[in-house]
Amino acid sequence: MTKDYTQLWESLGLNLGKHEGLLTVLSDAYKNIYLSQKNRPEGMKYFDFVISEVHGLRIEELYEAKKNKRKVIGTFCVYVPEELILAVDGVFVGLCAGAEVGFEEAEEYVPRNTCALIKAFMGFKLAGLCPYAEMTDLIVGETTCDGKKKAYEIFNDITKKMYVMEIPNMKNESDRILWLNEVEKFKIKLENLTVKKITLDNLKKAVNIVNEKRKALKRLSKLRAYDPVPISGLDALLVNQISFYDDPIRFTQKVNELCDELEERVKRGEGVFPKGKTRILIAGSPFAIPNWKLHAIIENSGAVVVGEESCVGSRNYRELTDEKFSTVEEGIQKIASRYLTIDCACFTPNSERIDNIKNLKKALNADGVIHYSLQFCTPYMMESFKIDKLVDFPFMRIETDYSMEDFGQLKTRIEAFLETLQ
Ligand code: BJ8
């Protein structure tokens, strides 16, 4: 970190001792997993810096934003429309949910057999380890899986900051109307919170900012189709994870600079690994930061991850919002329909997801797909069986959590799968 942020963390009520321990573990893991990689693009230096300051400089930026009367809005799901938050000059942040932290505390409120992502966001808050949660003026949840729905009730008792958007379970006409109403209600909620009106002008700007961010992530994804691949799966994952924390305009610029460099690598036929590596697409549950386990195992087993069919991945950037609208109401409709293209396993039926996996595998020239479900995540676990039966390419199902206990066992299974692909 560039400086000592103890005072800032103290003012946020963080548990300083435990927080120090968390940062040490995070920094050691980052050194071992990330900084030990060879041939990393120069452009990753920016993202290394962001990680080193994830609880420092970025929190200070949020603090400054709040001093300037901007509101900080925390989220846990790609269904929450970032465009509306930016349109009221709010700051959008994904909250800490990717590490086995505060589970003991969390298990006093939710059952042991709850998915790691839910236990982590409860645990980070209860253990006083998430400066982002402390910075928020509002935390927006969504009625996706049952676990989240019920956990948000408890999270509201703890934080008193929750607002929950109702996400339909299906995508019929009546569901579209329900969702459009929810997006309109969210607009009003944000306008009341910030005492700012969403105008055509600020909505258009916000839609454009988020579209540009998604375009940059798409550009990065396309570059991973080359062989040799110009960037590791671990690095690309990190960029996707940071997309939920960083200032969106600065982030887009840095991703585009990275892509410029990767394009040069492609022209020179240079890669981060030698040509001909086994190429894997991962599909399934999200990878909240610092969940790097699966990518690390695959890339240390002689293969490369070329894509993530995930909310921290293609589900977040695949579709853009149509920028052609001439009233705020029309803009809200465009935003609502864009979000309803997200193929979360919480929907039924969700057959477009299978097509999206097939298309992505083809576009990225992947040799096989590893389906990753967080343990106790019923929607993704159930869907993985169905996909397994419907695809005609090498497919492997994995259920895991944030702990390192199954590291060896996973590595053995993945190595066996990779052998079948050679
Ligand atoms: S749109 S995937 S970000 S809900 S892993 S908490 S589903 S039991 S995170 Fe998700 Fe939005 Fe869907 Fe994406 Fe529940 Fe599963 Fe846990 Fe999950």
mmCIF file of C-alpha atoms in Angstrom, residues 116-251:
data_model
loop_
_atom_site.group_PDB
_atom_site.id
_atom_site.type_symbol
_atom_site.label_atom_id
_atom_site.label_comp_id
_atom_site.label_asym_id
_atom_site.label_seq_id
_atom_site.Cartn_x
_atom_site.Cartn_y
_atom_site.Cartn_z
ATOM 1 C CA ALA A 116 -19.635 -19.720 0.349
ATOM 2 C CA LEU A 117 -20.558 -16.480 -1.414
ATOM 3 C CA ILE A 118 -23.456 -15.806 0.975
ATOM 4 C CA LYS A 119 -21.488 -16.853 4.045
ATOM 5 C CA ALA A 120 -18.627 -14.638 2.874
ATOM 6 C CA PHE A 121 -20.670 -11.449 2.475
ATOM 7 C CA MET A 122 -22.285 -12.047 5.870
ATOM 8 C CA GLY A 123 -18.919 -12.979 7.370
ATOM 9 C CA PHE A 124 -17.015 -9.991 5.985
ATOM 10 C CA LYS A 125 -19.572 -7.655 7.519
ATOM 11 C CA LEU A 126 -19.973 -9.484 10.836
ATOM 12 C CA ALA A 127 -16.219 -9.799 11.335
ATOM 13 C CA GLY A 128 -15.724 -6.091 10.516
ATOM 14 C CA LEU A 129 -13.554 -6.758 7.470
ATOM 15 C CA CYS A 130 -15.311 -5.134 4.508
ATOM 16 C CA PRO A 131 -14.578 -1.400 4.233
ATOM 17 C CA TYR A 132 -16.834 -1.242 1.162
ATOM 18 C CA ALA A 133 -19.900 -2.383 3.144
ATOM 19 C CA GLU A 134 -19.118 0.256 5.784
ATOM 20 C CA MET A 135 -18.856 2.945 3.093
ATOM 21 C CA THR A 136 -22.212 2.197 1.507
ATOM 22 C CA ASP A 137 -25.286 4.379 1.801
ATOM 23 C CA LEU A 138 -27.434 1.643 0.303
ATOM 24 C CA ILE A 139 -26.932 -2.062 -0.363
ATOM 25 C CA VAL A 140 -28.994 -3.482 -3.200
ATOM 26 C CA GLY A 141 -29.981 -7.130 -3.145
ATOM 27 C CA GLU A 142 -32.113 -9.160 -5.528
ATOM 28 C CA THR A 143 -34.493 -12.082 -5.315
ATOM 29 C CA THR A 144 -32.370 -14.525 -7.287
ATOM 30 C CA CYS A 145 -31.611 -17.705 -5.337
ATOM 31 C CA ASP A 146 -33.420 -18.653 -2.111
ATOM 32 C CA GLY A 147 -30.229 -18.384 -0.088
ATOM 33 C CA LYS A 148 -29.636 -14.771 -1.051
ATOM 34 C CA LYS A 149 -33.286 -13.803 -0.586
ATOM 35 C CA LYS A 150 -33.362 -15.035 2.990
ATOM 36 C CA ALA A 151 -29.838 -13.853 3.798
ATOM 37 C CA TYR A 152 -30.754 -10.320 2.714
ATOM 38 C CA GLU A 153 -33.502 -10.217 5.355
ATOM 39 C CA ILE A 154 -30.882 -10.960 7.999
ATOM 40 C CA PHE A 155 -28.366 -8.641 6.357
ATOM 41 C CA ASN A 156 -30.897 -5.850 6.596
ATOM 42 C CA ASP A 157 -31.346 -6.485 10.328
ATOM 43 C CA ILE A 158 -27.580 -6.127 10.668
ATOM 44 C CA THR A 159 -26.897 -3.215 8.310
ATOM 45 C CA LYS A 160 -30.282 -1.414 8.043
ATOM 46 C CA LYS A 161 -29.231 -0.496 4.517
ATOM 47 C CA MET A 162 -30.829 -3.120 2.279
ATOM 48 C CA TYR A 163 -33.030 -2.492 -0.706
ATOM 49 C CA VAL A 164 -34.126 -5.615 -2.578
ATOM 50 C CA MET A 165 -35.149 -5.723 -6.232
ATOM 51 C CA GLU A 166 -37.553 -8.443 -7.252
ATOM 52 C CA ILE A 167 -36.138 -10.530 -10.085
ATOM 53 C CA PRO A 168 -38.724 -12.721 -11.795
ATOM 54 C CA ASN A 169 -38.114 -16.479 -12.060
ATOM 55 C CA MET A 170 -39.253 -16.675 -15.678
ATOM 56 C CA LYS A 171 -39.059 -14.472 -18.773
ATOM 57 C CA ASN A 172 -42.667 -14.337 -19.949
ATOM 58 C CA GLU A 173 -44.488 -11.120 -20.831
ATOM 59 C CA SER A 174 -45.849 -10.723 -17.289
ATOM 60 C CA ASP A 175 -42.317 -11.226 -15.902
ATOM 61 C CA ARG A 176 -40.970 -8.537 -18.227
ATOM 62 C CA ILE A 177 -43.594 -6.118 -16.931
ATOM 63 C CA LEU A 178 -42.744 -7.010 -13.342
ATOM 64 C CA TRP A 179 -39.047 -6.430 -13.991
ATOM 65 C CA LEU A 180 -39.620 -3.136 -15.794
ATOM 66 C CA ASN A 181 -41.632 -1.961 -12.774
ATOM 67 C CA GLU A 182 -38.783 -2.991 -10.506
ATOM 68 C CA VAL A 183 -36.272 -0.991 -12.555
ATOM 69 C CA GLU A 184 -38.607 2.026 -12.462
ATOM 70 C CA LYS A 185 -38.991 1.644 -8.697
ATOM 71 C CA PHE A 186 -35.216 1.450 -8.325
ATOM 72 C CA LYS A 187 -34.872 4.680 -10.311
ATOM 73 C CA ILE A 188 -37.226 6.420 -7.871
ATOM 74 C CA LYS A 189 -35.393 4.933 -4.894
ATOM 75 C CA LEU A 190 -32.087 6.295 -6.197
ATOM 76 C CA GLU A 191 -33.555 9.710 -7.008
ATOM 77 C CA ASN A 192 -34.949 9.963 -3.473
ATOM 78 C CA LEU A 193 -31.717 8.793 -1.891
ATOM 79 C CA THR A 194 -29.501 11.183 -3.812
ATOM 80 C CA VAL A 195 -32.010 14.017 -4.277
ATOM 81 C CA LYS A 196 -31.007 14.010 -7.934
ATOM 82 C CA LYS A 197 -33.224 13.561 -10.937
ATOM 83 C CA ILE A 198 -32.422 11.083 -13.690
ATOM 84 C CA THR A 199 -32.550 13.120 -16.885
ATOM 85 C CA LEU A 200 -32.226 12.006 -20.477
ATOM 86 C CA ASP A 201 -28.780 13.519 -20.585
ATOM 87 C CA ASN A 202 -27.333 11.870 -17.463
ATOM 88 C CA LEU A 203 -29.002 8.549 -18.322
ATOM 89 C CA LYS A 204 -27.486 8.535 -21.816
ATOM 90 C CA LYS A 205 -24.056 9.323 -20.366
ATOM 91 C CA ALA A 206 -24.375 6.544 -17.783
ATOM 92 C CA VAL A 207 -25.494 3.973 -20.355
ATOM 93 C CA ASN A 208 -22.555 4.937 -22.530
ATOM 94 C CA ILE A 209 -20.036 4.621 -19.659
ATOM 95 C CA VAL A 210 -21.255 1.139 -18.772
ATOM 96 C CA ASN A 211 -21.422 0.074 -22.437
ATOM 97 C CA GLU A 212 -17.836 1.246 -22.983
ATOM 98 C CA LYS A 213 -16.740 -0.778 -19.968
ATOM 99 C CA ARG A 214 -18.504 -3.866 -21.320
ATOM 100 C CA LYS A 215 -17.014 -3.298 -24.787
ATOM 101 C CA ALA A 216 -13.515 -3.187 -23.318
ATOM 102 C CA LEU A 217 -14.162 -6.465 -21.457
ATOM 103 C CA LYS A 218 -15.524 -8.025 -24.650
ATOM 104 C CA ARG A 219 -12.409 -6.887 -26.498
ATOM 105 C CA LEU A 220 -10.265 -8.558 -23.847
ATOM 106 C CA SER A 221 -12.329 -11.735 -24.126
ATOM 107 C CA LYS A 222 -11.907 -11.877 -27.918
ATOM 108 C CA LEU A 223 -8.132 -11.633 -27.583
ATOM 109 C CA ARG A 224 -8.172 -14.802 -25.516
ATOM 110 C CA ALA A 225 -9.339 -16.729 -28.596
ATOM 111 C CA TYR A 226 -5.819 -16.612 -30.088
ATOM 112 C CA ASP A 227 -3.248 -19.348 -29.856
ATOM 113 C CA PRO A 228 -0.831 -18.671 -28.271
ATOM 114 C CA VAL A 229 -3.080 -16.874 -25.851
ATOM 115 C CA PRO A 230 -1.702 -13.377 -25.048
ATOM 116 C CA ILE A 231 -2.908 -13.267 -21.418
ATOM 117 C CA SER A 232 -3.347 -15.886 -18.722
ATOM 118 C CA GLY A 233 -6.774 -16.856 -17.452
ATOM 119 C CA LEU A 234 -5.735 -15.717 -13.988
ATOM 120 C CA ASP A 235 -4.916 -12.206 -15.233
ATOM 121 C CA ALA A 236 -8.074 -11.942 -17.315
ATOM 122 C CA LEU A 237 -10.115 -13.090 -14.327
ATOM 123 C CA LEU A 238 -8.527 -10.409 -12.183
ATOM 124 C CA VAL A 239 -9.455 -7.697 -14.695
ATOM 125 C CA ASN A 240 -13.055 -8.945 -14.658
ATOM 126 C CA GLN A 241 -13.105 -8.976 -10.862
ATOM 127 C CA ILE A 242 -11.769 -5.432 -10.677
ATOM 128 C CA SER A 243 -14.534 -4.251 -13.036
ATOM 129 C CA PHE A 244 -16.848 -4.323 -10.000
ATOM 130 C CA TYR A 245 -14.680 -2.029 -7.856
ATOM 131 C CA ASP A 246 -12.824 0.461 -9.953
ATOM 132 C CA ASP A 247 -13.897 3.830 -11.295
ATOM 133 C CA PRO A 248 -15.593 2.764 -14.567
ATOM 134 C CA ILE A 249 -14.033 5.386 -16.856
ATOM 135 C CA ARG A 250 -10.491 4.836 -15.592
ATOM 136 C CA PHE A 251 -11.012 1.079 -15.652
#
